[in-house]
mmCIF file of C-alpha atoms in Angstrom:
data_model
loop_
_atom_site.group_PDB
_atom_site.id
_atom_site.type_symbol
_atom_site.label_atom_id
_atom_site.label_comp_id
_atom_site.label_asym_id
_atom_site.label_seq_id
_atom_site.Cartn_x
_atom_site.Cartn_y
_atom_site.Cartn_z
ATOM 1 C CA MET A 19 -37.303 79.307 -41.552
ATOM 2 C CA ASP A 20 -39.116 76.026 -40.996
ATOM 3 C CA GLU A 21 -36.691 73.113 -41.017
ATOM 4 C CA GLN A 22 -39.579 70.755 -41.657
ATOM 5 C CA LYS A 23 -40.480 72.533 -44.875
ATOM 6 C CA LEU A 24 -36.829 72.685 -45.839
ATOM 7 C CA ALA A 25 -36.542 68.923 -45.368
ATOM 8 C CA GLU A 26 -39.603 68.440 -47.571
ATOM 9 C CA LEU A 27 -38.030 70.601 -50.251
ATOM 10 C CA PHE A 28 -34.868 68.518 -50.185
ATOM 11 C CA ARG A 29 -36.737 65.242 -50.359
ATOM 12 C CA ASP A 30 -38.884 66.556 -53.157
ATOM 13 C CA ALA A 31 -35.823 67.676 -55.105
ATOM 14 C CA ALA A 32 -34.396 64.168 -55.030
ATOM 15 C CA ARG A 33 -37.617 62.558 -56.160
ATOM 16 C CA ASP A 34 -38.224 61.050 -59.590
ATOM 17 C CA ALA A 35 -34.901 59.289 -59.699
ATOM 18 C CA PRO A 36 -34.131 57.510 -62.972
ATOM 19 C CA PRO A 37 -33.544 53.764 -62.885
ATOM 20 C CA ALA A 38 -30.291 52.894 -61.145
ATOM 21 C CA SER A 39 -27.391 52.125 -63.438
ATOM 22 C CA PHE A 40 -25.837 49.563 -61.093
ATOM 23 C CA ASP A 41 -26.991 46.511 -59.208
ATOM 24 C CA VAL A 42 -25.654 44.252 -56.516
ATOM 25 C CA ALA A 43 -23.850 42.048 -59.040
ATOM 26 C CA GLY A 44 -21.993 45.075 -60.352
ATOM 27 C CA VAL A 45 -21.028 46.030 -56.826
ATOM 28 C CA ARG A 46 -19.715 42.514 -56.155
ATOM 29 C CA SER A 47 -17.645 42.402 -59.323
ATOM 30 C CA ALA A 48 -16.245 45.886 -58.682
ATOM 31 C CA SER A 49 -15.409 44.842 -55.137
ATOM 32 C CA ALA A 50 -13.621 41.698 -56.369
ATOM 33 C CA LEU A 51 -11.722 43.757 -58.915
ATOM 34 C CA ALA A 52 -10.657 46.290 -56.303
ATOM 35 C CA THR A 53 -9.559 43.510 -53.952
ATOM 36 C CA ALA A 54 -7.539 41.804 -56.700
ATOM 37 C CA ARG A 55 -5.950 45.112 -57.625
ATOM 38 C CA ARG A 56 -5.072 45.733 -54.019
ATOM 39 C CA ARG A 57 -3.483 42.298 -53.700
ATOM 40 C CA THR A 58 -1.481 42.891 -56.842
ATOM 41 C CA GLN A 59 -0.228 46.184 -55.461
ATOM 42 C CA VAL A 60 0.761 44.529 -52.198
ATOM 43 C CA ALA A 61 2.536 41.711 -54.068
ATOM 44 C CA LEU A 62 4.378 44.171 -56.287
ATOM 45 C CA GLY A 63 5.333 46.253 -53.291
ATOM 46 C CA SER A 64 6.637 43.197 -51.470
ATOM 47 C CA ALA A 65 8.588 42.048 -54.511
ATOM 48 C CA LEU A 66 10.084 45.498 -54.906
ATOM 49 C CA ALA A 67 11.062 45.561 -51.243
ATOM 50 C CA VAL A 68 12.709 42.132 -51.551
ATOM 51 C CA VAL A 69 14.612 43.257 -54.651
ATOM 52 C CA LEU A 70 15.808 46.387 -52.879
ATOM 53 C CA VAL A 71 16.917 44.439 -49.818
ATOM 54 C CA LEU A 72 18.751 41.849 -51.941
ATOM 55 C CA GLY A 73 20.331 44.614 -53.970
ATOM 56 C CA GLY A 74 21.529 46.280 -50.807
ATOM 57 C CA VAL A 75 22.965 43.028 -49.485
ATOM 58 C CA VAL A 76 24.735 42.327 -52.782
ATOM 59 C CA ALA A 77 26.057 45.862 -52.960
ATOM 60 C CA THR A 78 27.460 45.752 -49.440
ATOM 61 C CA SER A 79 29.012 42.327 -49.974
ATOM 62 C CA VAL A 80 30.571 43.275 -53.302
ATOM 63 C CA SER A 81 32.001 46.620 -52.222
ATOM 64 C CA PRO A 82 34.870 45.391 -50.014
ATOM 65 C CA ARG A 83 35.766 42.706 -52.558
ATOM 66 C CA SER A 84 35.995 45.173 -55.396
ATOM 67 C CA GLU A 85 38.048 47.435 -53.194
ATOM 68 C CA GLY A 86 40.448 44.562 -52.518
ATOM 69 C CA ASN A 87 40.674 43.790 -56.216
ATOM 70 C CA THR A 88 41.494 47.363 -56.970
ATOM 71 C CA THR A 89 44.324 47.289 -54.511
ATOM 72 C CA ALA A 90 45.556 43.927 -55.671
ATOM 73 C CA ALA A 91 45.566 45.197 -59.214
ATOM 74 C CA GLY A 92 48.675 47.056 -58.356
ATOM 75 C CA SER A 93 49.020 49.915 -56.013
ATOM 76 C CA ALA A 94 52.541 51.189 -56.274
ATOM 77 C CA GLU A 95 52.491 52.305 -52.681
ATOM 78 C CA ASP A 96 51.432 49.084 -51.026
ATOM 79 C CA ALA A 97 52.088 46.021 -53.042
ATOM 80 C CA SER A 98 52.591 43.487 -50.286
ATOM 81 C CA SER A 99 49.340 43.556 -48.372
ATOM 82 C CA PRO A 100 46.990 42.567 -51.184
ATOM 83 C CA ASN A 101 49.165 39.618 -52.092
ATOM 84 C CA VAL A 102 48.622 38.114 -48.707
ATOM 85 C CA SER A 103 44.976 38.939 -48.307
ATOM 86 C CA THR A 104 44.157 37.431 -51.666
ATOM 87 C CA PHE A 105 45.502 34.117 -50.501
ATOM 88 C CA GLY A 106 43.580 34.244 -47.302
ATOM 89 C CA VAL A 107 46.488 34.790 -44.955
ATOM 90 C CA PRO A 108 45.125 36.942 -42.143
ATOM 91 C CA GLU A 109 46.375 40.462 -42.130
ATOM 92 C CA LEU A 110 46.622 42.869 -39.252
ATOM 93 C CA ALA A 111 47.601 46.450 -39.022
ATOM 94 C CA PRO A 112 51.354 46.867 -38.587
ATOM 95 C CA ASN A 113 50.990 47.934 -34.992
ATOM 96 C CA GLU A 114 49.096 44.720 -34.218
ATOM 97 C CA ALA A 115 52.024 42.471 -35.146
ATOM 98 C CA SER A 116 53.247 41.129 -31.857
ATOM 99 C CA PRO A 117 56.563 42.781 -31.146
ATOM 100 C CA ASP A 118 57.446 40.270 -28.456
ATOM 101 C CA ARG A 119 57.678 37.498 -31.011
ATOM 102 C CA ASN A 120 59.154 39.439 -33.855
ATOM 103 C CA GLY A 121 61.385 41.862 -32.115
ATOM 104 C CA GLY A 122 59.657 44.926 -33.347
ATOM 105 C CA LEU A 123 58.926 46.073 -36.830
ATOM 106 C CA PRO A 124 61.934 45.197 -38.899
ATOM 107 C CA PRO A 125 63.036 47.478 -41.658
ATOM 108 C CA LYS A 126 63.713 44.412 -43.838
ATOM 109 C CA SER A 127 60.061 43.464 -43.856
ATOM 110 C CA ILE A 128 59.199 46.561 -45.823
ATOM 111 C CA PRO A 129 58.994 45.543 -49.464
ATOM 112 C CA GLU A 130 61.270 47.047 -52.017
ATOM 113 C CA ASP A 131 59.883 49.673 -54.287
ATOM 114 C CA PRO A 132 57.485 47.861 -56.610
ATOM 115 C CA PRO A 133 57.898 50.238 -59.585
ATOM 116 C CA THR A 134 61.308 48.683 -60.232
ATOM 117 C CA GLN A 135 59.405 45.776 -61.707
ATOM 118 C CA GLY A 136 58.038 47.876 -64.462
ATOM 119 C CA GLY A 137 54.567 48.180 -63.013
ATOM 120 C CA GLU A 138 53.646 44.555 -63.447
ATOM 121 C CA LEU A 139 50.418 43.502 -61.861
ATOM 122 C CA SER A 140 51.089 42.075 -58.454
ATOM 123 C CA GLY A 141 47.990 39.883 -58.800
ATOM 124 C CA SER A 142 49.545 37.796 -61.543
ATOM 125 C CA ALA A 143 50.306 34.244 -60.523
ATOM 126 C CA ASP A 144 52.790 33.705 -63.273
ATOM 127 C CA ARG A 145 55.921 35.447 -62.117
ATOM 128 C CA SER A 146 58.283 33.983 -64.649
ATOM 129 C CA THR A 147 58.078 37.127 -66.729
ATOM 130 C CA VAL A 148 59.974 39.001 -64.064
ATOM 131 C CA GLY A 149 63.144 37.702 -65.532
ATOM 132 C CA GLY A 150 64.115 40.943 -67.150
ATOM 133 C CA ALA A 151 64.822 42.637 -63.862
ATOM 134 C CA PRO A 152 68.333 42.400 -62.475
ATOM 135 C CA THR A 153 67.373 41.209 -59.001
ATOM 136 C CA GLY A 154 64.645 38.863 -60.185
ATOM 137 C CA CYS A 155 62.571 38.573 -57.001
ATOM 138 C CA ALA A 156 62.208 42.097 -55.730
ATOM 139 C CA GLU A 157 58.497 41.557 -55.309
ATOM 140 C CA VAL A 158 56.737 39.265 -52.900
ATOM 141 C CA ASP A 159 55.549 36.065 -54.531
ATOM 142 C CA ARG A 160 52.272 35.167 -52.963
ATOM 143 C CA GLU A 161 52.457 31.433 -53.551
ATOM 144 C CA LEU A 162 55.869 31.166 -51.982
ATOM 145 C CA ALA A 163 54.851 33.448 -49.115
ATOM 146 C CA VAL A 164 51.826 31.315 -48.333
ATOM 147 C CA ALA A 165 53.824 28.091 -48.595
ATOM 148 C CA LEU A 166 56.480 29.439 -46.260
ATOM 149 C CA ALA A 167 53.834 30.641 -43.816
ATOM 150 C CA ASP A 168 52.384 27.135 -43.783
ATOM 151 C CA GLU A 169 55.691 25.547 -42.853
ATOM 152 C CA LEU A 170 57.009 28.007 -40.277
ATOM 153 C CA PRO A 171 55.414 29.576 -37.212
ATOM 154 C CA VAL A 172 54.549 32.844 -38.905
ATOM 155 C CA ALA A 173 52.714 35.252 -36.662
ATOM 156 C CA ARG A 174 49.136 35.913 -37.618
ATOM 157 C CA GLY A 175 48.952 38.982 -39.796
ATOM 158 C CA LEU A 176 52.665 39.218 -40.423
ATOM 159 C CA THR A 177 53.328 40.846 -43.759
ATOM 160 C CA PRO A 178 55.679 38.986 -46.112
ATOM 161 C CA ALA A 179 58.628 40.821 -47.631
ATOM 162 C CA PRO A 180 60.625 40.279 -50.791
ATOM 163 C CA ALA A 181 63.380 37.691 -50.526
ATOM 164 C CA ALA A 182 66.363 39.140 -48.652
ATOM 165 C CA VAL A 183 68.813 37.919 -51.301
ATOM 166 C CA SER A 184 69.926 38.832 -54.779
ATOM 167 C CA CYS A 185 68.030 36.596 -57.164
ATOM 168 C CA PRO A 186 68.937 35.550 -60.715
ATOM 169 C CA PRO A 187 66.604 36.664 -63.513
ATOM 170 C CA GLY A 188 63.262 34.896 -63.643
ATOM 171 C CA SER A 189 63.266 34.011 -59.976
ATOM 172 C CA ARG A 190 60.433 34.312 -57.528
ATOM 173 C CA GLY A 191 60.804 34.861 -53.848
ATOM 174 C CA ALA A 192 59.370 35.866 -50.512
ATOM 175 C CA SER A 193 60.578 36.181 -46.942
ATOM 176 C CA TYR A 194 59.398 36.627 -43.376
ATOM 177 C CA LEU A 195 61.117 38.122 -40.400
ATOM 178 C CA LEU A 196 60.711 35.404 -37.795
ATOM 179 C CA ARG A 197 61.768 34.559 -34.281
ATOM 180 C CA ASP A 198 63.144 31.135 -33.475
ATOM 181 C CA GLY A 199 63.182 30.988 -29.726
ATOM 182 C CA GLY A 200 65.461 33.832 -28.748
ATOM 183 C CA VAL A 201 66.855 34.308 -32.213
ATOM 184 C CA THR A 202 65.434 36.627 -34.806
ATOM 185 C CA GLY A 203 66.188 36.455 -38.493
ATOM 186 C CA THR A 204 64.833 36.614 -42.011
ATOM 187 C CA VAL A 205 63.861 33.372 -43.693
ATOM 188 C CA SER A 206 63.591 33.650 -47.489
ATOM 189 C CA VAL A 207 62.426 31.213 -50.079
ATOM 190 C CA VAL A 208 63.480 31.610 -53.702
ATOM 191 C CA LEU A 209 62.463 29.559 -56.720
ATOM 192 C CA THR A 210 64.972 29.850 -59.547
ATOM 193 C CA PRO A 211 64.422 28.842 -63.177
ATOM 194 C CA PRO A 212 66.215 25.791 -64.640
ATOM 195 C CA GLY A 213 69.876 26.386 -65.355
ATOM 196 C CA GLU A 214 70.138 29.581 -63.370
ATOM 197 C CA LEU A 215 72.694 30.245 -60.674
ATOM 198 C CA PRO A 216 71.533 30.120 -57.080
ATOM 199 C CA PRO A 217 70.746 33.424 -55.406
ATOM 200 C CA SER A 218 73.661 35.268 -53.867
ATOM 201 C CA PHE A 219 73.403 36.227 -50.218
ATOM 202 C CA ASP A 220 75.237 38.010 -47.479
ATOM 203 C CA GLU A 221 77.780 36.455 -45.216
ATOM 204 C CA GLY A 222 76.218 34.647 -42.294
ATOM 205 C CA THR A 223 73.216 33.499 -44.275
ATOM 206 C CA ARG A 224 72.585 29.807 -44.422
ATOM 207 C CA SER A 225 71.086 28.291 -47.537
ATOM 208 C CA GLU A 226 69.519 24.945 -48.404
ATOM 209 C CA THR A 227 68.418 23.888 -51.859
ATOM 210 C CA ALA A 228 65.953 21.281 -53.111
ATOM 211 C CA SER A 229 64.807 20.357 -56.570
ATOM 212 C CA ALA A 230 61.402 21.526 -57.610
ATOM 213 C CA SER A 231 59.374 20.481 -60.630
ATOM 214 C CA GLY A 232 60.465 21.318 -64.140
ATOM 215 C CA GLY A 233 64.148 21.474 -63.305
ATOM 216 C CA ARG A 234 63.693 24.500 -61.111
ATOM 217 C CA GLU A 235 65.409 24.789 -57.779
ATOM 218 C CA LEU A 236 63.965 25.948 -54.535
ATOM 219 C CA HIS A 237 66.282 27.727 -52.116
ATOM 220 C CA VAL A 238 65.543 28.403 -48.477
ATOM 221 C CA LEU A 239 67.810 30.976 -46.887
ATOM 222 C CA SER A 240 67.962 32.037 -43.268
ATOM 223 C CA ARG A 241 69.798 35.180 -42.291
ATOM 224 C CA PRO A 242 70.209 36.198 -38.656
ATOM 225 C CA GLU A 243 69.582 39.742 -37.611
ATOM 226 C CA ALA A 244 72.615 42.002 -37.421
ATOM 227 C CA GLY A 245 74.792 41.170 -34.454
ATOM 228 C CA SER A 246 73.394 37.689 -33.964
ATOM 229 C CA PRO A 247 75.689 34.772 -34.820
ATOM 230 C CA VAL A 248 72.934 32.161 -34.580
ATOM 231 C CA VAL A 249 70.943 31.348 -37.711
ATOM 232 C CA PRO A 250 67.247 30.845 -36.981
ATOM 233 C CA PHE A 251 65.717 27.522 -37.977
ATOM 234 C CA ALA A 252 69.153 26.340 -39.036
ATOM 235 C CA ASP A 253 68.442 22.687 -38.340
ATOM 236 C CA GLU A 254 65.116 22.723 -40.042
ATOM 237 C CA LEU A 255 66.216 24.287 -43.283
ATOM 238 C CA PRO A 256 66.973 21.039 -45.205
ATOM 239 C CA ALA A 257 63.640 19.473 -44.378
ATOM 240 C CA LEU A 258 61.888 22.772 -44.962
ATOM 241 C CA ALA A 259 63.443 23.098 -48.405
ATOM 242 C CA GLY A 260 62.401 19.564 -49.250
ATOM 243 C CA ARG A 261 58.826 20.085 -48.184
ATOM 244 C CA LEU A 262 58.508 23.351 -50.016
ATOM 245 C CA ALA A 263 60.081 21.922 -53.156
ATOM 246 C CA THR A 264 57.365 19.300 -53.388
ATOM 247 C CA ARG A 265 54.837 22.085 -53.749
ATOM 248 C CA PHE A 266 56.437 23.677 -56.811
ATOM 249 C CA MET B 14 -17.551 36.581 -48.229
ATOM 250 C CA ASP B 15 -19.558 33.452 -47.673
ATOM 251 C CA GLN B 16 -23.055 32.874 -48.924
ATOM 252 C CA ARG B 17 -24.725 34.214 -45.826
ATOM 253 C CA ASP B 18 -22.732 37.436 -45.877
ATOM 254 C CA GLU B 19 -23.521 37.910 -49.547
ATOM 255 C CA GLN B 20 -27.196 37.423 -48.826
ATOM 256 C CA GLU B 21 -27.125 39.967 -46.018
ATOM 257 C CA PHE B 22 -25.314 42.444 -48.180
ATOM 258 C CA ALA B 23 -27.811 41.960 -51.003
ATOM 259 C CA GLU B 24 -30.671 42.645 -48.620
ATOM 260 C CA TYR B 25 -29.028 45.773 -47.284
ATOM 261 C CA PHE B 26 -28.225 46.929 -50.799
ATOM 262 C CA ALA B 27 -31.797 46.493 -51.950
ATOM 263 C CA ALA B 28 -33.109 48.367 -48.946
ATOM 264 C CA ARG B 29 -30.732 51.317 -49.112
ATOM 265 C CA ARG B 30 -29.769 51.799 -52.745
ATOM 266 C CA GLU B 31 -32.388 54.417 -53.644
ATOM 267 C CA ALA B 32 -31.818 56.436 -50.492
ATOM 268 C CA VAL B 33 -28.092 56.501 -51.086
ATOM 269 C CA ARG B 34 -28.629 57.501 -54.716
ATOM 270 C CA ARG B 35 -30.842 60.413 -53.685
ATOM 271 C CA THR B 36 -28.314 61.655 -51.198
ATOM 272 C CA ALA B 37 -25.600 61.375 -53.815
ATOM 273 C CA PHE B 38 -27.753 63.264 -56.288
ATOM 274 C CA LEU B 39 -28.222 66.229 -53.993
ATOM 275 C CA LEU B 40 -24.535 66.186 -53.170
ATOM 276 C CA CYS B 41 -23.421 66.363 -56.801
ATOM 277 C CA GLY B 42 -26.507 67.500 -58.762
ATOM 278 C CA ASP B 43 -26.215 64.857 -61.467
ATOM 279 C CA TRP B 44 -27.839 61.427 -61.535
ATOM 280 C CA HIS B 45 -25.063 59.737 -63.524
ATOM 281 C CA ARG B 46 -22.377 60.902 -61.184
ATOM 282 C CA ALA B 47 -24.666 60.161 -58.257
ATOM 283 C CA ASP B 48 -24.827 56.520 -59.355
ATOM 284 C CA ASP B 49 -21.049 56.402 -59.593
ATOM 285 C CA PHE B 50 -20.665 57.791 -56.083
ATOM 286 C CA ALA B 51 -23.330 55.479 -54.669
ATOM 287 C CA GLN B 52 -21.718 52.458 -56.266
ATOM 288 C CA THR B 53 -18.334 53.508 -54.903
ATOM 289 C CA ALA B 54 -19.806 53.673 -51.412
ATOM 290 C CA PHE B 55 -21.447 50.254 -51.734
ATOM 291 C CA VAL B 56 -18.242 48.711 -53.108
ATOM 292 C CA ALA B 57 -16.338 50.068 -50.119
ATOM 293 C CA LEU B 58 -18.961 48.581 -47.823
ATOM 294 C CA HIS B 59 -18.849 45.219 -49.621
ATOM 295 C CA ARG B 60 -15.088 45.005 -49.215
ATOM 296 C CA ARG B 61 -15.363 45.637 -45.489
ATOM 297 C CA TRP B 62 -18.611 43.833 -44.862
ATOM 298 C CA ARG B 63 -17.117 41.135 -42.651
ATOM 299 C CA LYS B 64 -15.161 43.684 -40.655
ATOM 300 C CA VAL B 65 -18.189 45.824 -39.851
ATOM 301 C CA ARG B 66 -19.375 44.107 -36.713
ATOM 302 C CA ASP B 67 -22.028 46.633 -35.786
ATOM 303 C CA LYS B 68 -24.595 46.233 -38.504
ATOM 304 C CA GLY B 69 -26.426 49.196 -37.063
ATOM 305 C CA ALA B 70 -23.522 51.370 -38.161
ATOM 306 C CA LEU B 71 -23.809 50.390 -41.823
ATOM 307 C CA ASP B 72 -25.720 53.520 -42.751
ATOM 308 C CA ALA B 73 -23.108 55.710 -41.112
ATOM 309 C CA TYR B 74 -20.316 53.892 -42.937
ATOM 310 C CA VAL B 75 -21.985 54.266 -46.344
ATOM 311 C CA ARG B 76 -22.824 57.904 -45.637
ATOM 312 C CA ARG B 77 -19.252 58.661 -44.681
ATOM 313 C CA SER B 78 -17.888 56.914 -47.777
ATOM 314 C CA LEU B 79 -20.309 58.779 -49.987
ATOM 315 C CA VAL B 80 -19.587 62.231 -48.597
ATOM 316 C CA ARG B 81 -15.849 61.686 -48.774
ATOM 317 C CA ALA B 82 -16.068 60.465 -52.351
ATOM 318 C CA VAL B 83 -18.063 63.521 -53.425
ATOM 319 C CA ILE B 84 -15.853 66.026 -51.599
ATOM 320 C CA ASP B 85 -12.656 64.370 -52.840
ATOM 321 C CA GLU B 86 -13.992 64.416 -56.363
ATOM 322 C CA SER B 87 -14.880 68.100 -56.128
ATOM 323 C CA ARG B 88 -11.255 68.865 -55.193
ATOM 324 C CA ARG B 89 -9.788 67.314 -58.311
ATOM 325 C CA PRO B 90 -8.715 69.948 -60.805
ATOM 326 C CA TRP B 91 -10.587 68.453 -63.759
ATOM 327 C CA ARG B 92 -13.742 68.100 -61.665
ATOM 328 C CA ARG B 93 -13.460 71.332 -59.744
ATOM 329 C CA GLU B 94 -16.802 73.003 -59.645
ATOM 330 C CA ARG B 95 -17.192 76.457 -61.100
ATOM 331 C CA PHE B 96 -19.762 78.859 -59.825
ATOM 332 C CA VAL B 97 -21.848 80.846 -62.251
ATOM 333 C CA ASP B 98 -23.806 84.035 -61.670
ATOM 334 C CA GLN B 99 -26.984 82.947 -63.371
ATOM 335 C CA VAL B 100 -29.283 80.280 -62.030
ATOM 336 C CA PRO B 101 -30.433 77.992 -64.860
ATOM 337 C CA GLU B 102 -33.771 79.034 -66.268
ATOM 338 C CA ALA B 103 -36.789 77.482 -64.649
ATOM 339 C CA PRO B 104 -39.033 75.480 -66.971
ATOM 340 C CA SER B 105 -41.895 77.521 -68.331
ATOM 341 C CA GLY B 106 -45.438 76.392 -67.789
ATOM 342 C CA ASP B 107 -48.460 76.927 -65.682
ATOM 343 C CA GLY B 108 -49.980 75.036 -62.846
ATOM 344 C CA GLU B 109 -48.877 73.206 -59.744
ATOM 345 C CA VAL B 110 -46.772 70.576 -61.507
ATOM 346 C CA ALA B 111 -44.769 73.205 -63.307
ATOM 347 C CA ASP B 112 -44.178 75.051 -60.060
ATOM 348 C CA SER B 113 -43.067 71.869 -58.343
ATOM 349 C CA VAL B 114 -40.610 70.997 -61.087
ATOM 350 C CA ALA B 115 -39.295 74.547 -61.104
ATOM 351 C CA THR B 116 -38.794 74.455 -57.352
ATOM 352 C CA ARG B 117 -36.921 71.164 -57.488
ATOM 353 C CA GLU B 118 -34.642 72.253 -60.290
ATOM 354 C CA ALA B 119 -34.029 75.585 -58.626
ATOM 355 C CA LEU B 120 -33.057 73.891 -55.390
ATOM 356 C CA VAL B 121 -30.700 71.446 -57.100
ATOM 357 C CA ALA B 122 -29.143 74.264 -59.108
ATOM 358 C CA GLY B 123 -28.839 76.395 -55.995
ATOM 359 C CA LEU B 124 -27.221 73.551 -54.067
ATOM 360 C CA LYS B 125 -24.614 73.187 -56.776
ATOM 361 C CA ARG B 126 -23.547 76.746 -56.052
ATOM 362 C CA VAL B 127 -23.023 76.031 -52.380
ATOM 363 C CA PRO B 128 -19.459 74.966 -51.490
ATOM 364 C CA PRO B 129 -19.176 71.141 -51.319
ATOM 365 C CA ARG B 130 -18.655 70.811 -47.586
ATOM 366 C CA GLN B 131 -21.495 73.179 -46.681
ATOM 367 C CA ARG B 132 -23.658 71.389 -49.230
ATOM 368 C CA ALA B 133 -22.875 68.065 -47.576
ATOM 369 C CA VAL B 134 -23.927 69.457 -44.213
ATOM 370 C CA LEU B 135 -27.229 70.708 -45.619
ATOM 371 C CA VAL B 136 -27.979 67.394 -47.356
ATOM 372 C CA LEU B 137 -27.160 65.370 -44.263
ATOM 373 C CA ARG B 138 -29.188 67.622 -42.014
ATOM 374 C CA PHE B 139 -32.280 68.172 -44.166
ATOM 375 C CA LEU B 140 -32.461 65.218 -46.537
ATOM 376 C CA GLU B 141 -31.075 62.505 -44.274
ATOM 377 C CA GLY B 142 -32.550 64.133 -41.178
ATOM 378 C CA LEU B 143 -29.388 63.741 -39.134
ATOM 379 C CA ASP B 144 -28.876 65.702 -35.984
ATOM 380 C CA VAL B 145 -25.759 67.781 -35.427
ATOM 381 C CA ALA B 146 -23.837 64.966 -33.731
ATOM 382 C CA ALA B 147 -24.554 62.406 -36.456
ATOM 383 C CA ALA B 148 -23.660 64.883 -39.187
ATOM 384 C CA ALA B 149 -20.415 65.681 -37.391
ATOM 385 C CA GLU B 150 -19.554 61.966 -37.289
ATOM 386 C CA ALA B 151 -20.342 61.502 -40.956
ATOM 387 C CA LEU B 152 -18.182 64.466 -41.921
ATOM 388 C CA GLY B 153 -15.428 63.769 -39.447
ATOM 389 C CA CYS B 154 -15.595 67.190 -37.851
ATOM 390 C CA SER B 155 -16.810 68.810 -34.638
ATOM 391 C CA GLU B 156 -20.397 69.631 -33.871
ATOM 392 C CA GLY B 157 -19.530 73.301 -33.785
ATOM 393 C CA THR B 158 -18.233 73.031 -37.324
ATOM 394 C CA VAL B 159 -21.476 71.390 -38.415
ATOM 395 C CA LYS B 160 -23.485 74.250 -36.892
ATOM 396 C CA SER B 161 -21.413 76.950 -38.515
ATOM 397 C CA GLN B 162 -21.368 75.119 -41.858
ATOM 398 C CA THR B 163 -25.128 74.726 -41.698
ATOM 399 C CA SER B 164 -25.572 78.427 -41.137
ATOM 400 C CA ARG B 165 -23.191 79.388 -43.904
ATOM 401 C CA GLY B 166 -24.646 76.781 -46.232
ATOM 402 C CA LEU B 167 -28.150 78.127 -45.795
ATOM 403 C CA GLU B 168 -26.895 81.658 -46.399
ATOM 404 C CA ALA B 169 -25.141 80.510 -49.549
ATOM 405 C CA LEU B 170 -28.248 78.670 -50.708
ATOM 406 C CA ARG B 171 -30.436 81.725 -50.113
ATOM 407 C CA ALA B 172 -27.975 83.904 -51.958
ATOM 408 C CA ALA B 173 -27.964 81.462 -54.854
ATOM 409 C CA LEU B 174 -31.730 81.185 -55.094
ATOM 410 C CA GLY B 175 -32.806 84.706 -54.239
ATOM 411 C CA ASP B 176 -36.572 84.750 -53.967
ATOM 412 C CA THR B 177 -37.068 81.624 -56.030
ATOM 413 C CA ILE B 178 -38.116 79.517 -53.062
ATOM 414 C CA ASP B 179 -40.162 81.173 -50.366
ATOM 415 C CA ASP B 180 -39.301 78.609 -47.711
ATOM 416 C CA LEU B 181 -35.676 79.670 -47.751
ATOM 417 C CA ARG B 182 -36.366 83.272 -46.852
ATOM 418 C CA PRO B 183 -34.994 84.030 -43.417
ATOM 419 C CA ALA B 184 -37.598 84.521 -40.754
ATOM 420 C CA SER B 185 -37.681 88.168 -39.781
#
């Protein structure tokens, strides 16, 4: 087969072309349109990527917060930790609390069973409604815990406990197990409603009282650990009560 | 593109438009679609005009765009080509003109029955006059593939045309 003749056949077959249906202006406009479309696609893709990245950042930043809120909303098993973390007091795992300063993990720092308060939300700032319970301050009051932590050398991450006293109805309280030099003891702070009796406490506990706003009274109580005759922070209790009372 | 680039493109377009249209016509067998394919190839070239540094490679770029557009189009389900057993009837008439028209239409109809890739090889080799290496570059395949596709394409074209065109009979 002659390739030359074959080439002639092909060329002949494509002869007699009709007038072209496009010109250079059409090519330019189609090119501009395609370029604009491409830019739009790139812009949309970039915007989508930015939205996805921002969404991811928001999702990751919101997740721990919502988890904390869920816990603070009232877990019956661990009611003390969220109270502290919500107020920004640093929290460590129990085994990170320095035993040399606190004398080991005290059994008194474990909060009482929260369900005795009728399942009230631990995140509530208004604790006056607790008055129906017989002991009054069986839960940790976050405001008092933070105020006490500000005034005393509370170890970083130390978990507050309910006040180690028997409170009158409507009271609020919190306590820390602290070390004062070589002495270890529990320092509690209790805010009692107007006209109520002061909290009752065990023998050996030292108490100081100061007047808070609205006729309420603020009590600071220091109880030494069993077997220790020395009350921790004994000399500082009056001034401590006065300073704390100005806050409430 | 600046004014000078646009001017150069316009000159190239004017010089090559008809050739590209003819190639597109033999690749697809229809002048309307051929214009669409040719315009697509020129648009692609216009968008990359400033990036094509070797102006001697413009023809190769347009050829490659054209062949890809035709082959891609033939793969789409709604455009997939269907082969028929009967070659369209040749126009009746006497004389040399009638024979010429019949030959052209028979060749175009026969080419449409050749698979798209083999058809592209035949068009590039015999209409564009490319050698094996240039055809391989335009199709993005090896030279050996071009040779085998050429052989199979010619066989398919002969089978499609039968004795309609004498020049396609194998030399014996």
